[in-house]
Short mmCIF file of C-alpha atoms in Angstrom, two decimals:
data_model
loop_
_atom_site.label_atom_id
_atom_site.label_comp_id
_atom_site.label_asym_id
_atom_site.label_seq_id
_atom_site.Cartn_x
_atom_site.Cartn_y
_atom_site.Cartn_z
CA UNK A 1 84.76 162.10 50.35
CA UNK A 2 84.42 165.80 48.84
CA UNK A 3 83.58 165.82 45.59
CA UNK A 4 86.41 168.06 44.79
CA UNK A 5 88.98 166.08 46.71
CA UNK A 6 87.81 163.09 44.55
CA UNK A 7 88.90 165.44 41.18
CA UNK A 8 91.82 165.77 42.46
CA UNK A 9 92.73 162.63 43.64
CA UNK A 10 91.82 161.27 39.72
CA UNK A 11 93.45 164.09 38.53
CA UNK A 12 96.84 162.88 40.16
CA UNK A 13 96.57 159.43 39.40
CA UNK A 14 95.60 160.48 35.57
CA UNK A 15 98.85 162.20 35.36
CA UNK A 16 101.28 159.20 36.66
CA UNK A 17 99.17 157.13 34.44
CA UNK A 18 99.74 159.34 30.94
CA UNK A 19 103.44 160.15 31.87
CA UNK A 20 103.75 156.60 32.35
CA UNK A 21 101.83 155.52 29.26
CA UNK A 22 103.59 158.04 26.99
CA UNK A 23 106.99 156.46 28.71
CA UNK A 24 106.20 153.35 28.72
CA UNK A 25 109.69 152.54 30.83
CA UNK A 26 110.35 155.41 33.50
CA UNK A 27 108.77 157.43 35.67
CA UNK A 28 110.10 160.57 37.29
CA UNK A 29 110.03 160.90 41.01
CA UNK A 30 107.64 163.89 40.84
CA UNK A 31 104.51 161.55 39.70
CA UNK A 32 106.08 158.48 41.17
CA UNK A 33 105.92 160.30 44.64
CA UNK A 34 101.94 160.99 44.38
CA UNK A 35 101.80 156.54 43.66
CA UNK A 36 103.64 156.12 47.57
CA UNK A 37 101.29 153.94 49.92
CA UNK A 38 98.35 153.91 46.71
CA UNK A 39 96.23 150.68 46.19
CA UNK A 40 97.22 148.86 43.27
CA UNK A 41 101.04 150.44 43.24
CA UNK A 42 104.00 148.71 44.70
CA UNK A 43 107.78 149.82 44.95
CA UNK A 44 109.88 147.03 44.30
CA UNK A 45 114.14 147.84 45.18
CA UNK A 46 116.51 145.62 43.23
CA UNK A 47 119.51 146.45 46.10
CA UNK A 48 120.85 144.06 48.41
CA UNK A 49 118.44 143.28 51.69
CA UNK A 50 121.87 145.28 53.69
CA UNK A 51 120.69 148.35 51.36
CA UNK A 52 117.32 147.93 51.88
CA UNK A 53 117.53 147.93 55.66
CA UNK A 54 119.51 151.24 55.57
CA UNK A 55 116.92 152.87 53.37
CA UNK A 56 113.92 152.09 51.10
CA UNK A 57 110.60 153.49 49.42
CA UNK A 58 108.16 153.22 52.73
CA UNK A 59 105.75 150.02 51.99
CA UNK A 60 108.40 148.99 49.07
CA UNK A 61 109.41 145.37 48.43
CA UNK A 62 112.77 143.67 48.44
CA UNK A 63 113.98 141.71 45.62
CA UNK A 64 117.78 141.96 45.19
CA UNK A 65 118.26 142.16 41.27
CA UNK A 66 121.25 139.64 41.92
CA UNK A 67 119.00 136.69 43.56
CA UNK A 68 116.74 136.83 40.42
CA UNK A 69 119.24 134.99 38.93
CA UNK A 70 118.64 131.37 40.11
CA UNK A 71 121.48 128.57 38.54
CA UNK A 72 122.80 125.58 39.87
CA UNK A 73 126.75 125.46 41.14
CA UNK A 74 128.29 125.80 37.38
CA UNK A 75 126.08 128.60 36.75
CA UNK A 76 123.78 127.10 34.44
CA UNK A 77 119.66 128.31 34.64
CA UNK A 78 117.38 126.06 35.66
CA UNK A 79 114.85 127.38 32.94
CA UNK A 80 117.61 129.04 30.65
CA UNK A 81 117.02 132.02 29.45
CA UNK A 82 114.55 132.72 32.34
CA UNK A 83 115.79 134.23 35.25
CA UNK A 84 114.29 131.70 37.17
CA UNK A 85 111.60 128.80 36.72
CA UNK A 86 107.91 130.05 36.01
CA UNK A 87 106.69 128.15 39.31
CA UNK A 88 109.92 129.25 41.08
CA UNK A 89 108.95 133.04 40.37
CA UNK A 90 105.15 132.79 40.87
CA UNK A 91 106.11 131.77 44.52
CA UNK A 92 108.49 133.98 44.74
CA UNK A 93 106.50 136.81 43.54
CA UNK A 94 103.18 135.87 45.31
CA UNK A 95 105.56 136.31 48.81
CA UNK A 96 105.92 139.44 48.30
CA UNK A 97 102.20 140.21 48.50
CA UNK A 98 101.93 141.17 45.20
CA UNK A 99 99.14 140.73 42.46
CA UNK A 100 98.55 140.27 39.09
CA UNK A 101 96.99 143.75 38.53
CA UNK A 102 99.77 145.74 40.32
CA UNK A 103 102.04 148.24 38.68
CA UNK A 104 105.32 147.87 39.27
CA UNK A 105 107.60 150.48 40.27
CA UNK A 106 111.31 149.15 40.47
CA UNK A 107 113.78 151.42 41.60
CA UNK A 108 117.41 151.47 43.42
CA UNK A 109 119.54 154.16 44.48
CA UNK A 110 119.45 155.74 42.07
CA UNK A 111 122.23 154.39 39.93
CA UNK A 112 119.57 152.00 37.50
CA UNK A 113 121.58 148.50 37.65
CA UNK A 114 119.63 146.63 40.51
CA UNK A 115 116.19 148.91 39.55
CA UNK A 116 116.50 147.72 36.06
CA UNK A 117 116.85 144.10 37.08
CA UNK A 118 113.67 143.71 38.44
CA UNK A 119 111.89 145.39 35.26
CA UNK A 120 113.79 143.24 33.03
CA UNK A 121 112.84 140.23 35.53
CA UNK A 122 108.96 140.87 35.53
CA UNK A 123 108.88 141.98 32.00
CA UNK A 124 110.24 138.15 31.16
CA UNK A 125 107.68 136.69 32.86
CA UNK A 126 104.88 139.32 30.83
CA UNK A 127 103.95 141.63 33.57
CA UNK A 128 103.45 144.79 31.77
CA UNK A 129 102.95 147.36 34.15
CA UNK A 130 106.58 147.87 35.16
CA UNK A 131 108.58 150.99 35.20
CA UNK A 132 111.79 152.16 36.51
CA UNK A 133 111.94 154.94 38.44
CA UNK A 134 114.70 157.06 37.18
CA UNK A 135 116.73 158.84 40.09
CA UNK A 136 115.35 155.81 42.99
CA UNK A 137 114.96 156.82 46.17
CA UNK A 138 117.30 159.88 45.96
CA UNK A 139 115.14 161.51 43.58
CA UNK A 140 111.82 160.85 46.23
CA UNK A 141 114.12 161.93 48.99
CA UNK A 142 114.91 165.48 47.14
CA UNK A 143 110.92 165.95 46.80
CA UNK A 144 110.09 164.58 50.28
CA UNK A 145 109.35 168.27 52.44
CA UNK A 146 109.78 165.93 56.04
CA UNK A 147 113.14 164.54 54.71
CA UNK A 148 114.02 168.43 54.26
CA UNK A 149 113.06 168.68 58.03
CA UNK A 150 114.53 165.98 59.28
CA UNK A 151 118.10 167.01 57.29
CA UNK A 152 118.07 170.05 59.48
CA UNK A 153 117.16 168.79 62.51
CA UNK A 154 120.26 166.13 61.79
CA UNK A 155 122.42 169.03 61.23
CA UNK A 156 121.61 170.68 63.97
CA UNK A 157 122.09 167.74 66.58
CA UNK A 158 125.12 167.56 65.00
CA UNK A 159 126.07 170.96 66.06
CA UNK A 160 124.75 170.46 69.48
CA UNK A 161 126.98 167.78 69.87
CA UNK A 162 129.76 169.55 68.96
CA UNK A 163 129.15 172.20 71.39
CA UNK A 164 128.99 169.88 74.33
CA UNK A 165 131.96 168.61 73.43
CA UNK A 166 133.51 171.87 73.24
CA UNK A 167 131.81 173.03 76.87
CA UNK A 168 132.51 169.08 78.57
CA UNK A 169 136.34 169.78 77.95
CA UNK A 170 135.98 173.56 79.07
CA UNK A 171 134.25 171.89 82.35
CA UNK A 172 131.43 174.17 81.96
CA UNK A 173 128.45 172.25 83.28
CA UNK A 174 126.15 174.77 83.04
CA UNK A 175 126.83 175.00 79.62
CA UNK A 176 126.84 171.25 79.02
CA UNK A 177 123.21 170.45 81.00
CA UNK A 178 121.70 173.51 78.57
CA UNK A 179 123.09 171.39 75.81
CA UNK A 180 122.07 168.33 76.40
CA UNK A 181 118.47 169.51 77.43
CA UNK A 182 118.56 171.15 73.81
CA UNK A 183 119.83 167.42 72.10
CA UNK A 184 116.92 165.57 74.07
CA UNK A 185 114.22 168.19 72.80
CA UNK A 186 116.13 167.82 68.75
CA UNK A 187 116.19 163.97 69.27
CA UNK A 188 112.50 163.98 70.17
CA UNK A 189 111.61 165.87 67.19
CA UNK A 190 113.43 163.86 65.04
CA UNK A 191 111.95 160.72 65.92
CA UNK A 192 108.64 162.34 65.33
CA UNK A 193 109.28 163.04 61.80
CA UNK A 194 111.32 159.91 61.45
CA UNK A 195 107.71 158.23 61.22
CA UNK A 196 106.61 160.60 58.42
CA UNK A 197 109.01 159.96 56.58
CA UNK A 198 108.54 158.53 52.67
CA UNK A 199 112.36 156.92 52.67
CA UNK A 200 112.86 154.73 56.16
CA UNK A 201 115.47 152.49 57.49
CA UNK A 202 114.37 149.09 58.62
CA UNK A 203 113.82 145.22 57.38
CA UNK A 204 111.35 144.65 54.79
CA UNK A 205 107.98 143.99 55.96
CA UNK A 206 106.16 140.72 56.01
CA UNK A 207 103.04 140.75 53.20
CA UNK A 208 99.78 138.89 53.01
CA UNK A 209 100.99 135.92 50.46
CA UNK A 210 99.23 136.18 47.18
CA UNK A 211 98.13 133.92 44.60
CA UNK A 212 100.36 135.69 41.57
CA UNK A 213 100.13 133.40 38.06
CA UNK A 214 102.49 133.52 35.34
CA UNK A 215 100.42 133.49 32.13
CA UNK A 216 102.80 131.15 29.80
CA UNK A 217 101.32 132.80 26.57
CA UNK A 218 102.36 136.10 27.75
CA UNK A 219 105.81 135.26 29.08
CA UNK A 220 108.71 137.20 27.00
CA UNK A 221 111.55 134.86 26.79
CA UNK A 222 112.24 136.60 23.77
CA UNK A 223 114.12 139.35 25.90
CA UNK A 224 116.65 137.12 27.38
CA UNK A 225 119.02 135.31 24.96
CA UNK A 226 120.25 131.67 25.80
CA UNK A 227 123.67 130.37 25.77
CA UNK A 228 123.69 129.26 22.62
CA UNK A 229 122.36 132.34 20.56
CA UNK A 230 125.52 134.52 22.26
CA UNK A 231 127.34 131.67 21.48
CA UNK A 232 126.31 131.74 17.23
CA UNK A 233 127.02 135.31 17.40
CA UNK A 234 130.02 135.33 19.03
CA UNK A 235 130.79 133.04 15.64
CA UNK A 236 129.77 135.50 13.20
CA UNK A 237 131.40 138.52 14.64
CA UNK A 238 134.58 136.96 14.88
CA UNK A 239 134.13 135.85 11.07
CA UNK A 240 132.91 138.95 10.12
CA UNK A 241 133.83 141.58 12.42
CA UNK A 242 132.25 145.04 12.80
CA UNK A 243 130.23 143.74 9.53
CA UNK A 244 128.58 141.24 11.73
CA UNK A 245 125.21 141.60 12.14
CA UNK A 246 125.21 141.08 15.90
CA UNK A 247 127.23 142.88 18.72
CA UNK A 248 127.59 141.47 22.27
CA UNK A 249 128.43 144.12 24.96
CA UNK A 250 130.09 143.62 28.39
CA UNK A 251 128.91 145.38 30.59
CA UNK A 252 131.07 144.96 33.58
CA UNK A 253 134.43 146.93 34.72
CA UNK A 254 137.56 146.47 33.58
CA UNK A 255 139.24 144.29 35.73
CA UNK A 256 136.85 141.51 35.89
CA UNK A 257 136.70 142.02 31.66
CA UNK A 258 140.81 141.05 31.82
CA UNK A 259 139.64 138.27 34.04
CA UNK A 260 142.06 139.68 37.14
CA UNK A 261 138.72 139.67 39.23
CA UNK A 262 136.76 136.81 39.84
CA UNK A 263 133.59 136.75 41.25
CA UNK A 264 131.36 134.23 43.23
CA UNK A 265 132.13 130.52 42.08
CA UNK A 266 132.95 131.25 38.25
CA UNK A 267 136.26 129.40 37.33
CA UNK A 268 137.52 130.97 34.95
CA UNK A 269 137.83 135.40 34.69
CA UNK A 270 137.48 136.85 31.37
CA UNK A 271 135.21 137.84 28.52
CA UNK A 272 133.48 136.66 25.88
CA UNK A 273 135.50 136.76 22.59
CA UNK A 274 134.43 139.65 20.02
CA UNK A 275 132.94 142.01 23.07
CA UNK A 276 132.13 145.47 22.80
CA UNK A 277 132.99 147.26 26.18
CA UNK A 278 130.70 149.82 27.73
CA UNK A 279 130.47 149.38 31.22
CA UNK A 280 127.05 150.25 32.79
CA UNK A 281 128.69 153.95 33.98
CA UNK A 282 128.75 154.79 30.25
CA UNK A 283 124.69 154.96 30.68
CA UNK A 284 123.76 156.30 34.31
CA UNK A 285 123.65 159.95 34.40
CA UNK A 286 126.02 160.74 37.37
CA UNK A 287 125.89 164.18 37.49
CA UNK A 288 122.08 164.45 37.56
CA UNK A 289 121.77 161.69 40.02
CA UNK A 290 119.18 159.69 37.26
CA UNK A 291 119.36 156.32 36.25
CA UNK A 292 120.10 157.39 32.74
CA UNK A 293 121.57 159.82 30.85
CA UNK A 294 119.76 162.07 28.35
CA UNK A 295 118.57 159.85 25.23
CA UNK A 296 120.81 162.20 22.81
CA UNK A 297 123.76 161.35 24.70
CA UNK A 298 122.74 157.61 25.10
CA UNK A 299 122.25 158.05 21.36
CA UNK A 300 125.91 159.34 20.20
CA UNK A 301 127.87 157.28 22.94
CA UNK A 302 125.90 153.90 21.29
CA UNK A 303 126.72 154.99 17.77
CA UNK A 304 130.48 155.79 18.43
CA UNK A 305 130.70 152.16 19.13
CA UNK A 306 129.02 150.90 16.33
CA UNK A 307 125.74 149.58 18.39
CA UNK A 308 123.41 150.79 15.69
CA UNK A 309 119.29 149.68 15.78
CA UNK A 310 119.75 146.94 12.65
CA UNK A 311 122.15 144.93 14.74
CA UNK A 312 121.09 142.67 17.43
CA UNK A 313 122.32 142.97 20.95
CA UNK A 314 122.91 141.02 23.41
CA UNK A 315 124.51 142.32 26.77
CA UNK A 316 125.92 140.59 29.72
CA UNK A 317 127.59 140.90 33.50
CA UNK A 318 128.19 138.44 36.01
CA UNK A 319 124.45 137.64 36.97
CA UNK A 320 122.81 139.74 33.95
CA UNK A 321 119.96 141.26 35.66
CA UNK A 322 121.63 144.43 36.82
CA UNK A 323 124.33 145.66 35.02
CA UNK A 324 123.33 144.00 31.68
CA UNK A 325 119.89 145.12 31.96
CA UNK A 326 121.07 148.35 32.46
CA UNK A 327 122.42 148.45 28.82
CA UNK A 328 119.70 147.09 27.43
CA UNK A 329 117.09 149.25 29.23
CA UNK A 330 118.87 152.43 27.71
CA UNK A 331 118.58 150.75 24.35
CA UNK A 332 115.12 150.21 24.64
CA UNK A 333 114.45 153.65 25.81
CA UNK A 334 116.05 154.75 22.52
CA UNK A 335 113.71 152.74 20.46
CA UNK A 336 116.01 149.59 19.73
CA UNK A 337 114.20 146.15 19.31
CA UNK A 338 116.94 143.91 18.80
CA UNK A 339 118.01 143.90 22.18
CA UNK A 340 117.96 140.79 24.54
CA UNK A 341 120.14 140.21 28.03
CA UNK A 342 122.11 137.50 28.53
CA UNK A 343 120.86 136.10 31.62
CA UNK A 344 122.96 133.27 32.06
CA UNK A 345 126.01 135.56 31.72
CA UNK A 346 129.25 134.84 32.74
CA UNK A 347 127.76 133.21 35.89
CA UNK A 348 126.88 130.62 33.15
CA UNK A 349 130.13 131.50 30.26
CA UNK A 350 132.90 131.34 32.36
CA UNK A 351 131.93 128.07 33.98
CA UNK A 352 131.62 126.23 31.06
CA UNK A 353 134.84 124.74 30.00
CA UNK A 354 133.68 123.96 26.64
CA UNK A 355 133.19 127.70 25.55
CA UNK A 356 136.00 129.84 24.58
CA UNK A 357 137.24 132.75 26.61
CA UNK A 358 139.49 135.55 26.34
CA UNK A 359 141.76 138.08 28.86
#
C-alpha cells in the first residue's frame, strides 16, 4: 500500500476513534460511515429480524433489543438484573461472530429505543467499546452517494411506469415497447448499484462462531436495578413524595401506563405506583431524524419533571432494553450517574401478584 494512502487510512480511523473517545456514547453517521466493512468494527441493529430483512447496515448483526430480555413465563430473569445469564449471552454473542476486542456500533432506525438496547445490553456484561449511532441507518443512508443514485433511478422507474400505463390504455404500442425497453435498461442499473449499496435488504448473514468470554469482574450489574431496589423506592417516594430521593420513570405510552393495553403474557396492565411519565418520544429528536435531542433540551425537559442528577433513577417499559434504555441513555449523555434500567420491567412487575399496581 502507498504510503500516503496508509496516512490517510490512520488518519480516518484516528478521527472515529477521538470523536468516539471524547463521546464516549454516540457516534455521528459521518465517522461511523468511514468504520462500514472495517476489521475490528461491527454494526449491531436492535430492530426486529422483519426490520432487519427490509433494511440494515451492510455486514451488520441482528440482535432484536426485545429478545435480550430472556425470563421465564411470569416474567421473572433468569439472572435478575441481567438481561440474560452470563453463559446464555457469551453464546449468544459468540454466534454472532463477534469478539472480545470489537467495537460495537448499535444502531436502529434511527429512533434510539432498540439501538440503545443493545448498548445498555453489552455495557452490562462490561464490553466497553459500545456506542450508539445517533440517526441509525437513516443518517448512513443520507451520506451514502449510491443510495442518492439509486433514489433517482427509483424515481424514475417510477415515472416510466406511469407512462406505460398512460400509453397501454391509449393503445399506443409503439409508445409502450419504447417504454418498457427504457424500464429494462433503469431496472438493470438499479440492480447494479443495489450491490453497492451501504444499507441492503436481506436476512442476516451467517458468521464464523466465536469464542466471546464474559469477564465476571468487569460485568456492570450495577446499571440494571433488580426488583426489589424499584420496589424500596417505590416505598420511599410514596412516603415522601417529590422529596424522595429516588424517581422511577415509565417510559412507555399512555395507554399501556392506564393499563388499557396489555402486552405479551403480563396479567395485569398498569404502572408502577409513584411513576414519573416521560415516554421515550420526550427524548428522540424527531425533527432532526437523531436518536436524541440536543443535551440542552434533554436538560430542561428532565428538570421540569423534577429528574435532577442527586436523585437516583430507575426507568422501565415492558421488556426494559429499548424504551427504558432510551431514558437512561439520554441521562447518561447528560452526565447523570444515578441512573440504572429496570430490566425486569413490567414483563417482571405486572406479573407478580404480590406487588402493587396502579391504573
Amino acid at each position: 500500500m502507498k504510503q500516503w494512502l496508509k496516512t490517510l487510512c490512520f488518519a480516518g480511523l484516528f478521527s472515529a476513534t477521538a470523536l468516539m473517545a471524547a463521546d464516549k456514547i454516540t457516534i455521528q453517521p459521518e465517522e461511523a460511515i468511514k468504520l462500514i466493512g472495517k476489521p475490528g468494527y461491527v454494526f449491531v441493529s436492535g430492530d426486529s429480524e422483519t426490520a432487519f430483512e427490509g433494511g440494515h447496515i451492510k455486514g451488520s448483526r441482528n440482535m432484536y433489543a426485545h429478545h435480550l430480555h430472556h425470563a421465564d413465563i411470569m416474567g421473572n430473569l433468569h439472572c435478575e438484573p441481567l438481561y440474560q445469564c452470563p453463559e446464555h449471552a457469551e453464546h449468544y454473542i459468540s454466534s454472532k461472530g463477534i469478539k472480545n476486542s470489537d467495537t460495537i456500533i448499535a444502531y436502529d432506525n434511527w429512533r434510539g429505543p432498540n439501538a440503545t438496547g443493545v448498548y445498555s445490553f453489552f455495557k452490562s456484561f462490561g464490553h466497553e467499546k459500545v456506542y450508539v449511532l445517533d440517526g441509525g441507518q437513516d443518517g448512513i443512508k443520507a451520506l451514502d452517494p449510491n443510495q442518492q443514485i439509486y433514489n433517482k433511478l427509483k424515481a424514475e422507474k417510477r415515472k416510466l411506469k406511469k407512462a406505460y400505463k398512460k400509453a397501454k390504455k391509449a393503445g399506443d404500442k409503439a409508445k409502450m415497447a419504447e417504454l418498457k425497453a427504457k424500464q429494462k435498461e433503469i431496472k438493470a442499473q438499479m440492480k447494479q448499484v443495489e450491490k453497492k449499496l451501504l444499507v441492503q435488504r436481506g436476512k442476516e448473514k451467517h458468521f464464523k462462531h466465536t469464542h466471546y468470554k464474559i469477564d465476571r469482574n468487569k460485568m456492570k450489574p450495577e446499571m440494571l436495578a433488580t426488583t426489589e431496589e424499584v420496589y424500596k423506592a417505590m416505598q420511599d417516594i410514596l412516603k415522601n413524595g417529590d422529596k424522595s430521593k429516588y424517581v422511577i420513570i415509565d417510559t412507555r405510552g399512555m395507554t399501556e401506563i392506564i393499563g388499557e393495553r396489555k402486552m405479551d403474557n403480563v396479567a395485569r396492565g398498569g404502572h408502577i405506583p409513584g411513576s414519573k411519565f416521560i415516554e421515550w418520544k420526550k427524548v428522540t429528536d424527531f425533527d432532526r431524524k437523531k436518536s436524541f435531542r440536543k443535551k440542552e433540551e434533554l436538560k430542561k425537559m428532565f428538570e421540569k419533571y423534577g429528574v435532577t442528577p442527586d436523585k437516583t433513577i430507575y426507568a422501565y417499559c415492558q421488556v426494559g432494553a429499548g424504551r427504558g434504555s432510551e431514558i437512561i441513555t439520554a441521562l447518561e449523555l447528560l452526565g447523570y450517574k444515578n441512573v440504572k434500567v429496570y430490566s425486569g420491567a413490567w414483563d417482571t412487575w405486572g406479573n407478580n401478584m404480590n406487588l402493587p399496581i396502579r391504573r
